[in-house]
Amino acid sequence: MRNAPAYEVRHLRKVYNDPKVLANDGITFSVQPGETFGLLGPNGAGKSTVVKQLVGLVAPTSGEVRLFGEPIVAGAGAEMRVGRTVAYLPQAVLPLGELKVNEALRWTGMLRGLGKKTAQTEADELIEVLQLGSIVDRQMRKLSGGQKRLTHIGMTLAGRLPVLILDEPTADIDPSLRRKIWGLIGDRTRHGAAAILVTHDVAEAEHALGRVAIIDRGKVVASGTPAELKADLSHRTRIELVVAEGAGIDVRQLAREMGGDTRVRGRHVSAWVPADLALRTLEKVMAWSEPGQLEDVRLVTPGLEDVYLELRGHAFEEDEAGSVDQAGDD
Ligand SMILES: Nc1ncnc2c1ncn2[C@@H]1O[C@H](COP(=O)(O)OP(=O)(O)O)[C@@H](O)[C@H]1O
Ligand SMILES: [Mg+2]
């Protein structure tokens, strides 16, 4: 349908039955062509469940998913229809053991309608950017986890489908290549593709995403551009400092001197203070300590990660440590 959003998701609710889990509880968003949209949230928040419903692999308990205006109904050949429009990278890596890297990329392009020559040219470009040159003739089953994932990212990009959905694409990839991957995806959206990216790495996503929805326990708890989400925090600054080992400073006393909303962990102090008091607080810290007693001092402007942590409150870190991601391979 002309002018329809790439994806429109309304009141999506998913209850799994075995075990009984309310994984999505009324999720609504839409994504336009040309947009890079992020689904952020901690492990178990329900992100993978959303994308599995987007591609017709899981049926919603209630609610609606439309792809360019057409409803997606799981089963009923949905996967075939979605497959012609949407390149989907699942969180769990698919077994494609016997294929060689070069074949996997070229054939994916051909499956998506490119001629053999164009498909090979495109495969060569992807091999170059993703630094797969030394392993093009290696079978997928003989690759490391990171190499497999890179090859799958290449396959998602091959053939230039109008919609990309990547579930935790950069999970086991070097930081330097991560940037290139976000860059490749950004390039596709500038050319009109719609991209939906799932990640729990908020700091990394901040630069790559145009708009985000933060999901927690099956609900969208905040959405907007990273700048919009950060606006609420912009009147505050965080001071991070590390007391030198054996400096003989009472860290808790120092934290009290600083005032504001302060947390102490070992030798680390983290304090939120009103932005206009940041420098004065820093002066107080300097006056209170001797040169050499502080190992590191920095002023941190709030980022998207702070919004995220703020939303979850202090419960987040406890949750994170205790939760296991059972996602991806059901
Ligand atoms: N097939 C399934 N059956 C039952 N529960 C599931 C199934 N798949 C996922 N879950 C549960 O649903 C919740 C959301 O999972 P998921 O969507 O994978 O979260 P995320 O991708 O955000 O980590 C989790 O509590 C998870 O354990
Ligand atoms: Mg997941």
Coordinates of C-alpha atoms and ligand atoms in Angstrom, one line a residue:
M1 CA 0.0 0.0 0.0
R2 CA 1.3 3.4 -0.9
N3 CA 2.3 5.7 1.9
A4 CA 1.6 3.0 4.5
P5 CA 4.3 2.7 7.2
A6 CA 6.7 -0.2 6.6
Y7 CA 5.5 -1.7 9.9
E8 CA 2.5 -0.8 12.0
V9 CA 2.1 -2.6 15.3
R10 CA -1.0 -2.1 17.4
H11 CA -1.8 -3.4 20.9
L12 CA 0.3 -6.4 20.5
R13 CA -0.1 -8.9 23.3
K14 CA 1.5 -12.3 23.5
V15 CA 1.0 -14.9 26.2
Y16 CA 3.2 -18.0 25.9
N17 CA 1.5 -21.1 27.3
D18 CA 4.3 -23.4 28.3
P19 CA 5.4 -21.9 30.7
K20 CA 2.7 -19.3 31.0
V21 CA 4.5 -16.0 30.4
L22 CA 3.0 -12.6 29.4
A23 CA 5.8 -11.6 27.0
N24 CA 4.2 -8.6 25.3
D25 CA 1.5 -6.5 27.0
G26 CA 0.0 -4.0 24.6
I27 CA 2.9 -2.9 22.3
T28 CA 2.2 -0.2 19.8
F29 CA 4.6 1.5 17.3
S30 CA 5.1 2.2 13.7
V31 CA 8.2 2.4 11.5
Q32 CA 8.5 4.4 8.3
P33 CA 10.6 3.7 5.3
G34 CA 14.0 5.5 5.8
E35 CA 13.8 5.1 9.5
T36 CA 16.2 3.3 11.9
F37 CA 14.0 2.2 14.8
G38 CA 15.4 0.5 17.9
L39 CA 13.8 -1.8 20.3
L40 CA 15.8 -1.5 23.5
G41 CA 15.4 -3.3 26.8
P42 CA 16.9 -5.7 29.2
N43 CA 17.0 -9.5 28.8
G44 CA 13.6 -11.0 28.9
A45 CA 11.8 -7.7 28.2
G46 CA 10.0 -9.2 25.2
K47 CA 12.0 -7.8 22.3
S48 CA 12.6 -11.0 20.4
T49 CA 8.9 -11.9 20.9
V50 CA 7.9 -8.7 19.1
V51 CA 10.1 -9.3 16.1
K52 CA 9.1 -12.9 15.8
Q53 CA 5.5 -11.6 15.5
L54 CA 6.6 -9.0 12.9
V55 CA 7.9 -11.8 10.7
G56 CA 5.0 -14.2 11.3
L57 CA 7.0 -16.8 13.2
V58 CA 4.9 -16.3 16.4
A59 CA 1.2 -15.6 16.4
P60 CA 0.0 -12.7 18.6
T61 CA -2.5 -13.6 21.3
S62 CA -4.2 -10.3 20.3
G63 CA -3.4 -7.2 18.5
E64 CA -2.3 -6.5 14.9
V65 CA 0.8 -6.3 12.8
R66 CA 0.7 -4.7 9.3
L67 CA 3.6 -4.7 6.8
F68 CA 3.2 -1.9 4.2
G69 CA -0.5 -1.9 5.2
E70 CA -1.1 -5.7 4.8
P71 CA -2.0 -7.7 7.9
I72 CA 0.5 -10.4 8.9
V73 CA -1.2 -13.5 10.0
A74 CA 1.2 -16.2 11.4
G75 CA 0.9 -19.4 9.5
A76 CA -1.2 -18.9 6.4
G77 CA 2.0 -18.5 4.3
A78 CA 3.0 -15.4 6.1
E79 CA 6.7 -16.3 6.3
M80 CA 6.9 -16.6 2.5
R81 CA 5.3 -13.2 1.9
V82 CA 7.3 -11.5 4.6
G83 CA 10.5 -13.2 3.3
R84 CA 10.1 -11.3 0.0
T85 CA 10.1 -7.9 1.8
V86 CA 11.9 -8.4 5.0
A87 CA 15.4 -9.5 5.7
Y88 CA 15.4 -10.9 9.2
L89 CA 18.4 -11.8 11.3
P90 CA 17.3 -13.9 14.3
Q91 CA 19.0 -13.7 17.6
A92 CA 20.0 -17.3 17.5
V93 CA 22.4 -18.1 14.5
L94 CA 20.9 -20.5 11.9
P95 CA 22.6 -23.7 11.0
L96 CA 23.8 -23.4 7.4
G97 CA 26.8 -25.7 7.8
E98 CA 27.8 -26.8 4.4
L99 CA 27.5 -23.4 2.6
K100 CA 30.7 -21.4 2.1
V101 CA 30.7 -17.8 3.1
N102 CA 30.9 -16.5 -0.5
E103 CA 28.1 -18.8 -1.6
A104 CA 25.9 -17.8 1.3
L105 CA 26.1 -14.2 0.4
R106 CA 25.8 -14.6 -3.4
W107 CA 22.9 -17.1 -3.2
T108 CA 21.0 -14.9 -0.8
G109 CA 21.2 -12.0 -3.3
M110 CA 20.1 -14.3 -6.1
L111 CA 17.2 -15.7 -4.0
R112 CA 16.1 -12.0 -3.6
G113 CA 16.1 -11.5 -7.3
L114 CA 19.6 -10.2 -8.2
G115 CA 21.3 -11.6 -11.3
K116 CA 24.3 -13.8 -10.7
K117 CA 26.8 -11.1 -11.6
T118 CA 25.2 -8.4 -9.5
A119 CA 24.8 -10.8 -6.6
Q120 CA 28.6 -11.6 -6.8
T121 CA 29.5 -7.9 -7.0
E122 CA 27.4 -7.2 -4.0
A123 CA 28.8 -10.2 -2.1
D124 CA 32.3 -9.0 -2.8
E125 CA 31.4 -5.5 -1.4
L126 CA 30.0 -7.1 1.7
I127 CA 33.0 -9.4 2.1
E128 CA 35.2 -6.3 1.9
V129 CA 33.4 -4.2 4.5
L130 CA 32.7 -7.0 6.9
Q131 CA 36.4 -8.1 6.6
L132 CA 35.5 -11.7 5.6
G133 CA 38.2 -11.9 2.9
S134 CA 40.3 -14.5 4.5
I135 CA 37.4 -16.9 5.0
V136 CA 35.3 -16.6 1.8
D137 CA 35.8 -20.3 0.9
R138 CA 35.3 -21.7 4.4
Q139 CA 32.2 -23.6 5.2
M140 CA 29.9 -21.9 7.7
R141 CA 30.1 -24.8 10.2
K142 CA 33.9 -24.2 10.5
L143 CA 33.5 -20.5 11.4
S144 CA 33.8 -18.9 14.9
G145 CA 30.6 -17.5 16.5
G146 CA 31.5 -14.0 15.5
Q147 CA 32.4 -14.9 11.9
K148 CA 29.1 -16.7 11.6
R149 CA 27.2 -13.7 12.8
L150 CA 29.1 -11.4 10.5
T151 CA 28.2 -13.7 7.5
H152 CA 24.6 -13.7 8.6
I153 CA 24.6 -9.9 8.8
G154 CA 26.0 -9.9 5.3
M155 CA 23.1 -12.2 4.2
T156 CA 20.6 -9.8 5.8
L157 CA 22.0 -7.0 3.8
A158 CA 22.3 -8.9 0.5
G159 CA 19.7 -8.2 -2.2
R160 CA 18.6 -4.9 -0.6
L161 CA 15.1 -5.8 0.7
P162 CA 13.0 -2.8 1.7
V163 CA 12.9 -3.8 5.4
L164 CA 15.7 -5.1 7.7
I165 CA 15.1 -6.6 11.1
L166 CA 18.2 -7.5 13.1
D167 CA 17.9 -9.1 16.6
E168 CA 21.0 -8.3 18.6
P169 CA 23.2 -8.1 15.5
T170 CA 26.4 -7.0 17.2
A171 CA 26.3 -9.3 20.2
D172 CA 29.6 -11.2 19.6
I173 CA 31.4 -8.7 17.3
D174 CA 34.5 -6.5 17.8
P175 CA 33.8 -2.9 18.7
S176 CA 35.5 -1.6 15.5
L177 CA 33.4 -3.8 13.2
R178 CA 30.3 -2.9 15.2
R179 CA 30.6 0.7 14.0
K180 CA 30.9 -0.5 10.4
I181 CA 27.8 -2.6 10.7
W182 CA 25.8 0.3 12.1
G183 CA 27.2 2.3 9.3
L184 CA 26.1 -0.2 6.6
I185 CA 22.6 -0.3 8.1
G186 CA 22.5 3.5 8.2
D187 CA 23.5 3.6 4.6
R188 CA 20.5 1.3 3.7
T189 CA 18.0 3.5 5.6
R190 CA 19.4 6.6 3.9
H191 CA 18.5 4.8 0.6
G192 CA 14.9 4.3 1.9
A193 CA 15.0 1.0 3.7
A194 CA 13.2 0.7 7.1
A195 CA 15.4 -0.9 9.7
I196 CA 14.3 -2.4 13.1
L197 CA 17.1 -3.2 15.4
V198 CA 16.9 -5.0 18.7
T199 CA 19.6 -4.4 21.2
H200 CA 20.3 -4.3 24.9
D201 CA 23.5 -2.2 24.2
V202 CA 22.0 1.2 24.7
A203 CA 25.2 3.2 24.6
E204 CA 26.1 1.7 21.2
A205 CA 22.6 2.2 19.8
E206 CA 22.3 5.8 20.7
H207 CA 24.4 7.0 17.7
A208 CA 22.8 4.6 15.2
L209 CA 19.1 4.9 15.9
G210 CA 16.7 7.6 14.7
R211 CA 13.9 6.6 17.1
V212 CA 13.6 4.1 19.9
A213 CA 11.1 2.3 22.0
I214 CA 12.3 1.1 25.4
I215 CA 10.6 -2.1 26.4
D216 CA 10.4 -3.4 29.9
R217 CA 8.4 -6.4 31.1
G218 CA 6.4 -6.5 27.8
K219 CA 5.4 -2.9 27.7
V220 CA 6.8 0.2 25.9
V221 CA 7.9 2.4 28.8
A222 CA 9.3 5.3 26.8
S223 CA 9.7 6.1 23.1
G224 CA 11.0 8.9 20.9
T225 CA 14.3 10.1 19.5
P226 CA 17.3 9.7 21.7
A227 CA 17.4 13.5 22.0
E228 CA 13.8 13.6 23.1
L229 CA 14.3 10.9 25.7
K230 CA 17.4 12.7 27.1
A231 CA 15.7 16.1 27.3
D232 CA 14.2 15.2 30.7
L233 CA 17.7 14.5 32.1
S234 CA 19.5 17.4 30.6
H235 CA 19.2 19.6 33.7
R236 CA 21.4 17.1 35.5
T237 CA 25.1 16.2 35.3
R238 CA 26.8 13.2 36.7
I239 CA 30.2 13.3 38.4
E240 CA 32.1 10.1 38.4
L241 CA 35.2 9.8 40.5
V242 CA 37.6 7.0 41.5
V243 CA 39.6 7.4 44.8
A244 CA 43.2 6.2 44.4
E245 CA 44.1 2.9 46.1
G246 CA 45.4 3.5 49.6
A247 CA 44.6 7.2 49.5
G248 CA 43.2 7.1 53.0
I249 CA 40.1 9.0 52.0
D250 CA 36.7 8.0 53.6
V251 CA 34.8 7.5 50.4
R252 CA 31.4 7.7 52.0
Q253 CA 32.3 10.9 53.7
L254 CA 33.4 12.3 50.4
A255 CA 30.1 11.2 48.8
R256 CA 28.2 13.0 51.5
E257 CA 30.3 16.2 50.9
M258 CA 29.2 16.1 47.3
G259 CA 25.5 16.1 48.0
G260 CA 23.0 15.2 45.3
D261 CA 21.9 11.7 44.5
T262 CA 25.1 9.7 45.2
R263 CA 26.1 6.1 44.9
V264 CA 29.3 4.5 46.2
R265 CA 30.7 1.2 45.0
G266 CA 34.2 0.4 46.4
R267 CA 36.4 3.3 45.4
H268 CA 33.9 4.6 42.8
V269 CA 31.6 7.4 43.5
S270 CA 28.8 8.4 41.1
A271 CA 26.8 11.5 41.9
W272 CA 23.9 13.2 40.0
V273 CA 23.9 17.0 40.7
P274 CA 21.9 19.8 39.1
A275 CA 23.8 20.9 36.0
D276 CA 24.4 24.4 37.2
L277 CA 26.0 23.1 40.4
A278 CA 28.4 20.6 38.7
L279 CA 31.5 22.8 38.7
R280 CA 31.0 24.0 42.2
T281 CA 30.6 20.4 43.4
L282 CA 33.8 19.6 41.6
E283 CA 35.6 22.4 43.3
K284 CA 34.4 21.1 46.7
V285 CA 35.8 17.7 45.8
M286 CA 39.1 19.1 44.8
A287 CA 39.3 21.2 48.0
W288 CA 38.4 18.2 50.1
S289 CA 41.1 15.9 48.6
E290 CA 44.9 16.2 48.2
P291 CA 46.5 15.9 44.7
G292 CA 47.0 12.2 43.9
Q293 CA 44.3 11.0 46.1
L294 CA 41.8 10.8 43.2
E295 CA 42.6 8.5 40.3
D296 CA 40.0 9.7 38.0
V297 CA 37.4 12.5 37.9
R298 CA 34.9 13.2 35.2
L299 CA 31.8 15.1 34.3
V300 CA 29.3 13.0 32.3
T301 CA 26.5 14.5 30.3
P302 CA 23.5 12.2 30.4
G303 CA 23.2 9.7 27.6
L304 CA 20.5 7.4 26.4
E305 CA 21.8 4.7 28.8
D306 CA 21.1 7.1 31.7
V307 CA 17.5 7.4 30.6
Y308 CA 17.3 3.7 30.4
L309 CA 18.8 3.2 33.9
E310 CA 16.6 5.9 35.3
L311 CA 13.5 4.2 33.9
R312 CA 14.4 1.0 35.5
G313 CA 15.6 2.5 38.7
H314 CA 18.1 0.6 40.8
A315 CA 16.3 -2.6 40.2
F316 CA 17.9 -2.9 36.9
E317 CA 21.3 -4.1 37.9
E318 CA 19.9 -6.7 40.3
D319 CA 17.6 -8.0 37.6
E320 CA 20.4 -8.2 35.0
A321 CA 22.6 -10.3 37.2
G322 CA 19.8 -12.7 38.1
S323 CA 18.0 -13.1 34.8
V324 CA 18.8 -15.6 32.0
D325 CA 18.0 -14.9 28.4
Q326 CA 16.0 -17.9 27.3
A327 CA 15.2 -16.1 24.1
G328 CA 16.0 -16.7 20.5
D329 CA 15.9 -20.4 20.0
D330 CA 12.5 -21.7 20.7
Ligands
LIG1 N1 8.5 -20.1 23.5 C1 8.4 -19.5 24.7 N2 7.6 -20.1 25.7 C2 7.5 -19.5 26.9 N3 8.1 -18.4 27.3 C3 8.9 -17.8 26.4 C4 9.1 -18.3 25.1 N4 10.0 -17.5 24.4 C5 10.3 -16.5 25.3 N5 9.6 -16.7 26.5 C6 9.7 -15.8 27.6 O1 9.1 -14.5 27.3 C7 9.8 -13.5 27.8 C8 10.3 -12.5 26.8 O2 11.3 -13.2 26.0 P1 12.0 -12.5 24.7 O3 11.0 -11.9 23.9 O4 12.9 -13.5 24.1 O5 12.8 -11.3 25.5 P2 14.1 -10.5 25.0 O6 14.3 -10.8 23.5 O7 13.7 -9.1 25.3 O8 15.2 -10.9 25.8 C9 10.9 -14.1 28.7 O9 10.4 -14.2 30.0 C10 11.1 -15.4 28.1 O10 11.6 -16.3 29.0
MG2 MG 16.0 -11.5 22.6

